[in-house]
Amino acid sequence: MESASETIRRIFGGKSNSLGSEMAEVSSRYEALNKVRFPKPKKTRYIAVANQKGGVGKTTTTVNLSAALAQAKEQVLVIDMDPQGNASTALGVKHNTGEPSIYDVLEARKSIDDVKKTSASFPTLDVIPSSIDLSGAELEVADLTNRNDLLKEALERFALTSRKHYDFVIIDCPPSLGLLVINAMCAVNEVLIPIQAEYYALEGLGQLIQTIGLVQEHYNPSLLVSTMLVTMFDRRTLLSKEVFDQVKGHYPNIVLQTTIPRSVKISEAPSFGKTVIEYDPRGTGAVSYREAALEITRRSPQVLKTLEERKQRSN
């Protein structure tokens, strides 16, 4: 039987610059992903998705990578630490004022088990929503001696009592460096940095690396920048390729080979309370995020090995 990609090539022809060629390529990648098995990490990977520069695709990356992993049967817990609650919106989880949320966990009124909700679209994806109430949390807990470890301690308690083992715990951070971000970085051992394919993003990247260095020095010595993902990539422009090459040149071992394209469908999906993985599953955005998720899972052995080495050195 003729595959979808073969049908597209037959109808549109095989010119390398044609729409038909691009559609056939994406269709081939989609079909290949459906045949591959995503490996599970031997231990839970705790990852903060962070960039103090806004508009780089941070929340978009959090929700779509999480959905891609969950679609591949990985057990995933997403924690929305941004008071705007955009990750909660995209994952279809209620986060109105007064709804149980991560705010209640940080304030010690509820446990993670009390507030987590399972995605209606992905049964292996659980979500701890945020709400605008979280914006006041930094002031409310500022005088606590353990203010930097509130999320870490809540996650440790949850891990001891939860019957479910998660392959990935992924935290969406706000675009800033305040107490919420420090809590996230103290609760994880990995940072994933989304980088927009433009030169301003390169300037902000150096500042972000310095900031993470300060967190490593003062709060969490085992924290590792494990992954960088170039987003809003336009393969038709020289600029996108130059930015990717520069980032890859500076950080060759952690930049994913997969890039995330500019895509209207990626931008549209949250307005329907969906990720692009379910909104436009055959589109280039969904296929690219699934490929990035596969690349992340395949890197798990090396990342976990590096983390164990860092832990031994710090002890």
GROMACS .gro file of C-alpha atoms in nm:
model
  315
    1MET     CA    1   0.000   0.000   0.000
    2GLU     CA    2   0.124   0.350  -0.085
    3SER     CA    3   0.230   0.555   0.219
    4ALA     CA    4   0.108   0.910   0.281
    5SER     CA    5   0.449   1.055   0.193
    6GLU     CA    6   0.460   0.858  -0.133
    7THR     CA    7   0.114   0.981  -0.226
    8ILE     CA    8   0.217   1.342  -0.164
    9ARG     CA    9   0.529   1.301  -0.376
   10ARG     CA   10   0.326   1.147  -0.659
   11ILE     CA   11   0.072   1.431  -0.655
   12PHE     CA   12   0.304   1.726  -0.605
   13GLY     CA   13   0.619   1.598  -0.772
   14GLY     CA   14   0.971   1.580  -0.631
   15LYS     CA   15   1.115   1.929  -0.672
   16SER     CA   16   1.331   2.007  -0.371
   17ASN     CA   17   1.187   2.356  -0.327
   18SER     CA   18   0.821   2.261  -0.371
   19LEU     CA   19   0.545   2.255  -0.113
   20GLY     CA   20   0.489   1.893  -0.201
   21SER     CA   21   0.849   1.804  -0.117
   22GLU     CA   22   0.822   1.972   0.223
   23MET     CA   23   0.491   1.797   0.297
   24ALA     CA   24   0.637   1.463   0.193
   25GLU     CA   25   0.939   1.514   0.418
   26VAL     CA   26   0.722   1.594   0.723
   27SER     CA   27   0.496   1.298   0.645
   28SER     CA   28   0.797   1.065   0.625
   29ARG     CA   29   0.925   1.192   0.959
   30TYR     CA   30   0.579   1.145   1.114
   31GLU     CA   31   0.562   0.786   0.989
   32ALA     CA   32   0.913   0.714   1.116
   33LEU     CA   33   0.827   0.845   1.465
   34ASN     CA   34   0.525   0.616   1.485
   35LYS     CA   35   0.753   0.315   1.437
   36VAL     CA   36   1.015   0.405   1.696
   37ARG     CA   37   1.018   0.324   2.067
   38PHE     CA   38   1.104   0.601   2.313
   39PRO     CA   39   1.344   0.462   2.578
   40LYS     CA   40   1.259   0.526   2.942
   41PRO     CA   41   1.524   0.673   3.173
   42LYS     CA   42   1.649   0.446   3.454
   43LYS     CA   43   1.576   0.722   3.706
   44THR     CA   44   1.334   1.013   3.713
   45ARG     CA   45   1.471   1.315   3.529
   46TYR     CA   46   1.386   1.644   3.700
   47ILE     CA   47   1.407   1.927   3.445
   48ALA     CA   48   1.342   2.302   3.474
   49VAL     CA   49   1.265   2.477   3.145
   50ALA     CA   50   1.411   2.822   3.197
   51ASN     CA   51   1.512   3.138   3.017
   52GLN     CA   52   1.493   3.481   3.176
   53LYS     CA   53   1.426   3.628   2.832
   54GLY     CA   54   1.057   3.619   2.741
   55GLY     CA   55   0.916   3.512   2.407
   56VAL     CA   56   1.165   3.234   2.333
   57GLY     CA   57   0.915   2.947   2.338
   58LYS     CA   58   0.972   2.838   2.697
   59THR     CA   59   0.616   2.745   2.790
   60THR     CA   60   0.546   2.618   2.439
   61THR     CA   61   0.846   2.390   2.472
   62THR     CA   62   0.741   2.269   2.818
   63VAL     CA   63   0.391   2.166   2.716
   64ASN     CA   64   0.473   2.019   2.376
   65LEU     CA   65   0.776   1.819   2.491
   66SER     CA   66   0.568   1.690   2.784
   67ALA     CA   67   0.281   1.595   2.555
   68ALA     CA   68   0.519   1.427   2.310
   69LEU     CA   69   0.675   1.224   2.591
   70ALA     CA   70   0.335   1.129   2.731
   71GLN     CA   71   0.214   1.026   2.385
   72ALA     CA   72   0.513   0.792   2.377
   73LYS     CA   73   0.394   0.634   2.707
   74GLU     CA   74   0.646   0.810   2.929
   75GLN     CA   75   0.505   0.901   3.273
   76VAL     CA   76   0.527   1.281   3.296
   77LEU     CA   77   0.453   1.537   3.567
   78VAL     CA   78   0.439   1.903   3.462
   79ILE     CA   79   0.463   2.175   3.726
   80ASP     CA   80   0.350   2.521   3.618
   81MET     CA   81   0.555   2.771   3.819
   82ASP     CA   82   0.455   3.076   3.612
   83PRO     CA   83   0.179   3.292   3.766
   84GLN     CA   84   0.043   3.354   3.415
   85GLY     CA   85  -0.055   2.988   3.402
   86ASN     CA   86  -0.001   2.953   3.027
   87ALA     CA   87   0.123   2.596   3.058
   88SER     CA   88  -0.193   2.507   3.249
   89THR     CA   89  -0.403   2.664   2.973
   90ALA     CA   90  -0.225   2.475   2.696
   91LEU     CA   91  -0.265   2.146   2.882
   92GLY     CA   92  -0.637   2.208   2.932
   93VAL     CA   93  -0.625   2.235   3.310
   94LYS     CA   94  -0.835   2.485   3.509
   95HIS     CA   95  -0.627   2.744   3.692
   96ASN     CA   96  -0.867   3.018   3.801
   97THR     CA   97  -0.813   3.210   4.123
   98GLY     CA   98  -0.907   2.985   4.413
   99GLU     CA   99  -0.844   2.659   4.222
  100PRO     CA  100  -0.601   2.426   4.402
  101SER     CA  101  -0.258   2.498   4.253
  102ILE     CA  102   0.117   2.503   4.311
  103TYR     CA  103   0.055   2.818   4.516
  104ASP     CA  104  -0.116   2.606   4.782
  105VAL     CA  105   0.176   2.361   4.777
  106LEU     CA  106   0.437   2.632   4.832
  107GLU     CA  107   0.225   2.779   5.110
  108ALA     CA  108   0.202   2.430   5.269
  109ARG     CA  109  -0.177   2.424   5.263
  110LYS     CA  110  -0.195   2.126   5.027
  111SER     CA  111   0.030   1.847   4.903
  112ILE     CA  112   0.125   1.782   4.542
  113ASP     CA  113  -0.107   1.482   4.544
  114ASP     CA  114  -0.394   1.712   4.645
  115VAL     CA  115  -0.353   1.952   4.352
  116LYS     CA  116  -0.226   1.744   4.059
  117LYS     CA  117  -0.465   1.673   3.774
  118THR     CA  118  -0.443   1.421   3.493
  119SER     CA  119  -0.459   1.549   3.137
  120ALA     CA  120  -0.778   1.461   2.954
  121SER     CA  121  -0.578   1.407   2.634
  122PHE     CA  122  -0.280   1.212   2.768
  123PRO     CA  123  -0.346   0.962   3.050
  124THR     CA  124   0.024   0.942   3.144
  125LEU     CA  125   0.054   1.322   3.182
  126ASP     CA  126  -0.020   1.482   3.520
  127VAL     CA  127  -0.025   1.858   3.574
  128ILE     CA  128   0.018   2.077   3.880
  129PRO     CA  129  -0.149   2.400   3.768
  130SER     CA  130  -0.054   2.755   3.850
  131SER     CA  131  -0.276   3.058   3.910
  132ILE     CA  132  -0.240   3.433   3.933
  133ASP     CA  133  -0.240   3.385   4.312
  134LEU     CA  134   0.117   3.260   4.275
  135SER     CA  135   0.236   3.612   4.196
  136GLY     CA  136   0.212   3.700   4.567
  137ALA     CA  137   0.394   3.391   4.690
  138GLU     CA  138   0.743   3.541   4.666
  139LEU     CA  139   0.659   3.810   4.921
  140GLU     CA  140   0.458   3.579   5.144
  141VAL     CA  141   0.738   3.323   5.190
  142ALA     CA  142   1.034   3.562   5.172
  143ASP     CA  143   1.103   3.545   5.546
  144LEU     CA  144   1.102   3.164   5.569
  145THR     CA  145   1.441   3.008   5.633
  146ASN     CA  146   1.370   2.731   5.380
  147ARG     CA  147   1.218   2.966   5.119
  148ASN     CA  148   1.447   2.839   4.841
  149ASP     CA  149   1.362   2.473   4.904
  150LEU     CA  150   0.983   2.481   4.933
  151LEU     CA  151   0.922   2.304   4.603
  152LYS     CA  152   1.211   2.063   4.654
  153GLU     CA  153   1.078   1.956   4.993
  154ALA     CA  154   0.724   1.917   4.856
  155LEU     CA  155   0.853   1.699   4.570
  156GLU     CA  156   1.057   1.486   4.808
  157ARG     CA  157   0.751   1.425   5.028
  158PHE     CA  158   0.544   1.341   4.720
  159ALA     CA  159   0.806   1.096   4.589
  160LEU     CA  160   0.800   0.908   4.920
  161THR     CA  161   0.423   0.859   4.918
  162SER     CA  162   0.328   0.843   4.550
  163ARG     CA  163   0.248   0.505   4.400
  164LYS     CA  164   0.328   0.634   4.054
  165HIS     CA  165   0.681   0.651   3.920
  166TYR     CA  166   0.745   0.942   3.685
  167ASP     CA  167   1.001   0.923   3.407
  168PHE     CA  168   1.010   1.302   3.375
  169VAL     CA  169   0.920   1.589   3.607
  170ILE     CA  170   0.923   1.909   3.400
  171ILE     CA  171   0.887   2.256   3.552
  172ASP     CA  172   0.784   2.561   3.350
  173CYS     CA  173   0.960   2.867   3.499
  174PRO     CA  174   0.856   3.233   3.470
  175PRO     CA  175   1.078   3.459   3.255
  176SER     CA  176   1.265   3.616   3.544
  177LEU     CA  177   1.507   3.533   3.823
  178GLY     CA  178   1.311   3.546   4.144
  179LEU     CA  179   1.219   3.313   4.424
  180LEU     CA  180   0.995   3.100   4.201
  181VAL     CA  181   1.276   3.027   3.956
  182ILE     CA  182   1.524   2.959   4.238
  183ASN     CA  183   1.273   2.715   4.388
  184ALA     CA  184   1.246   2.537   4.055
  185MET     CA  185   1.624   2.519   4.009
  186CYS     CA  186   1.674   2.389   4.362
  187ALA     CA  187   1.410   2.120   4.305
  188VAL     CA  188   1.563   1.979   3.985
  189ASN     CA  189   1.901   1.858   3.869
  190GLU     CA  190   1.870   1.962   3.504
  191VAL     CA  191   1.796   2.280   3.312
  192LEU     CA  192   1.662   2.285   2.957
  193ILE     CA  193   1.712   2.618   2.782
  194PRO     CA  194   1.499   2.711   2.480
  195ILE     CA  195   1.682   2.959   2.254
  196GLN     CA  196   1.511   3.165   1.987
  197ALA     CA  197   1.695   3.167   1.655
  198GLU     CA  198   1.794   3.535   1.664
  199TYR     CA  199   2.100   3.731   1.776
  200TYR     CA  200   1.933   3.897   2.076
  201ALA     CA  201   1.878   3.549   2.214
  202LEU     CA  202   2.252   3.485   2.202
  203GLU     CA  203   2.316   3.793   2.417
  204GLY     CA  204   2.064   3.675   2.676
  205LEU     CA  205   2.208   3.323   2.677
  206GLY     CA  206   2.538   3.436   2.833
  207GLN     CA  207   2.350   3.615   3.110
  208LEU     CA  208   2.137   3.308   3.175
  209ILE     CA  209   2.440   3.079   3.199
  210GLN     CA  210   2.592   3.318   3.455
  211THR     CA  211   2.269   3.315   3.654
  212ILE     CA  212   2.257   2.935   3.657
  213GLY     CA  213   2.621   2.940   3.772
  214LEU     CA  214   2.521   3.149   4.072
  215VAL     CA  215   2.245   2.903   4.160
  216GLN     CA  216   2.496   2.618   4.133
  217GLU     CA  217   2.744   2.802   4.355
  218HIS     CA  218   2.503   2.905   4.630
  219TYR     CA  219   2.207   2.665   4.628
  220ASN     CA  220   2.233   2.355   4.409
  221PRO     CA  221   2.586   2.238   4.316
  222SER     CA  222   2.458   1.936   4.124
  223LEU     CA  223   2.249   2.146   3.882
  224LEU     CA  224   2.336   2.069   3.520
  225VAL     CA  225   2.249   2.252   3.199
  226SER     CA  226   2.170   1.931   3.013
  227THR     CA  227   1.981   2.050   2.707
  228MET     CA  228   1.947   2.347   2.474
  229LEU     CA  229   1.677   2.361   2.208
  230VAL     CA  230   1.671   2.615   1.925
  231THR     CA  231   1.315   2.739   1.866
  232MET     CA  232   1.142   2.958   1.606
  233PHE     CA  233   1.389   2.829   1.348
  234ASP     CA  234   1.334   2.934   0.987
  235ARG     CA  235   1.539   2.713   0.760
  236ARG     CA  236   1.484   2.953   0.469
  237THR     CA  237   1.698   3.221   0.634
  238LEU     CA  238   2.072   3.237   0.681
  239LEU     CA  239   2.025   3.402   1.021
  240SER     CA  240   1.859   3.096   1.178
  241LYS     CA  241   2.137   2.870   1.054
  242GLU     CA  242   2.406   3.107   1.182
  243VAL     CA  243   2.247   3.126   1.527
  244PHE     CA  244   2.216   2.747   1.544
  245ASP     CA  245   2.577   2.700   1.434
  246GLN     CA  246   2.704   2.950   1.693
  247VAL     CA  247   2.512   2.791   1.980
  248LYS     CA  248   2.613   2.443   1.865
  249GLY     CA  249   2.974   2.557   1.840
  250HIS     CA  250   2.978   2.687   2.199
  251TYR     CA  251   2.776   2.400   2.352
  252PRO     CA  252   2.825   2.101   2.118
  253ASN     CA  253   2.727   1.833   2.368
  254ILE     CA  254   2.398   1.977   2.490
  255VAL     CA  255   2.234   2.146   2.189
  256LEU     CA  256   1.974   1.918   2.034
  257GLN     CA  257   2.015   1.848   1.665
  258THR     CA  258   1.639   1.893   1.632
  259THR     CA  259   1.515   2.251   1.584
  260ILE     CA  260   1.162   2.381   1.631
  261PRO     CA  261   1.026   2.577   1.334
  262ARG     CA  262   0.816   2.889   1.330
  263SER     CA  263   0.463   2.758   1.295
  264VAL     CA  264   0.118   2.916   1.303
  265LYS     CA  265  -0.026   2.589   1.435
  266ILE     CA  266   0.209   2.596   1.735
  267SER     CA  267   0.083   2.946   1.820
  268GLU     CA  268  -0.283   2.858   1.761
  269ALA     CA  269  -0.298   2.542   1.971
  270PRO     CA  270  -0.313   2.700   2.322
  271SER     CA  271  -0.619   2.907   2.229
  272PHE     CA  272  -0.802   2.574   2.197
  273GLY     CA  273  -0.661   2.447   2.528
  274LYS     CA  274  -0.442   2.200   2.341
  275THR     CA  275  -0.081   2.125   2.265
  276VAL     CA  276   0.027   2.118   1.901
  277ILE     CA  277   0.083   1.742   1.945
  278GLU     CA  278  -0.294   1.691   1.950
  279TYR     CA  279  -0.404   2.005   1.763
  280ASP     CA  280  -0.199   1.942   1.448
  281PRO     CA  281  -0.037   1.599   1.496
  282ARG     CA  282   0.093   1.565   1.139
  283GLY     CA  283   0.223   1.921   1.116
  284THR     CA  284   0.586   2.023   1.119
  285GLY     CA  285   0.560   2.172   1.471
  286ALA     CA  286   0.425   1.854   1.629
  287VAL     CA  287   0.667   1.632   1.440
  288SER     CA  288   0.963   1.850   1.544
  289TYR     CA  289   0.866   1.846   1.914
  290ARG     CA  290   0.825   1.468   1.900
  291GLU     CA  291   1.171   1.437   1.743
  292ALA     CA  292   1.315   1.662   2.015
  293ALA     CA  293   1.147   1.448   2.282
  294LEU     CA  294   1.295   1.134   2.126
  295GLU     CA  295   1.640   1.292   2.121
  296ILE     CA  296   1.604   1.385   2.489
  297THR     CA  297   1.506   1.029   2.587
  298ARG     CA  298   1.796   0.882   2.392
  299ARG     CA  299   2.037   1.110   2.578
  300SER     CA  300   1.914   0.992   2.919
  301PRO     CA  301   2.196   0.742   2.990
  302GLN     CA  302   2.469   1.001   2.933
  303VAL     CA  303   2.285   1.274   3.127
  304LEU     CA  304   2.220   1.048   3.425
  305LYS     CA  305   2.582   0.933   3.420
  306THR     CA  306   2.703   1.295   3.424
  307LEU     CA  307   2.469   1.380   3.711
  308GLU     CA  308   2.595   1.085   3.915
  309GLU     CA  309   2.955   1.192   3.857
  310ARG     CA  310   2.876   1.548   3.968
  311LYS     CA  311   2.700   1.418   4.277
  312GLN     CA  312   2.999   1.206   4.374
  313ARG     CA  313   3.238   1.498   4.328
  314SER     CA  314   3.025   1.728   4.544
  315ASN     CA  315   2.999   1.478   4.831
   0.00000   0.00000   0.00000
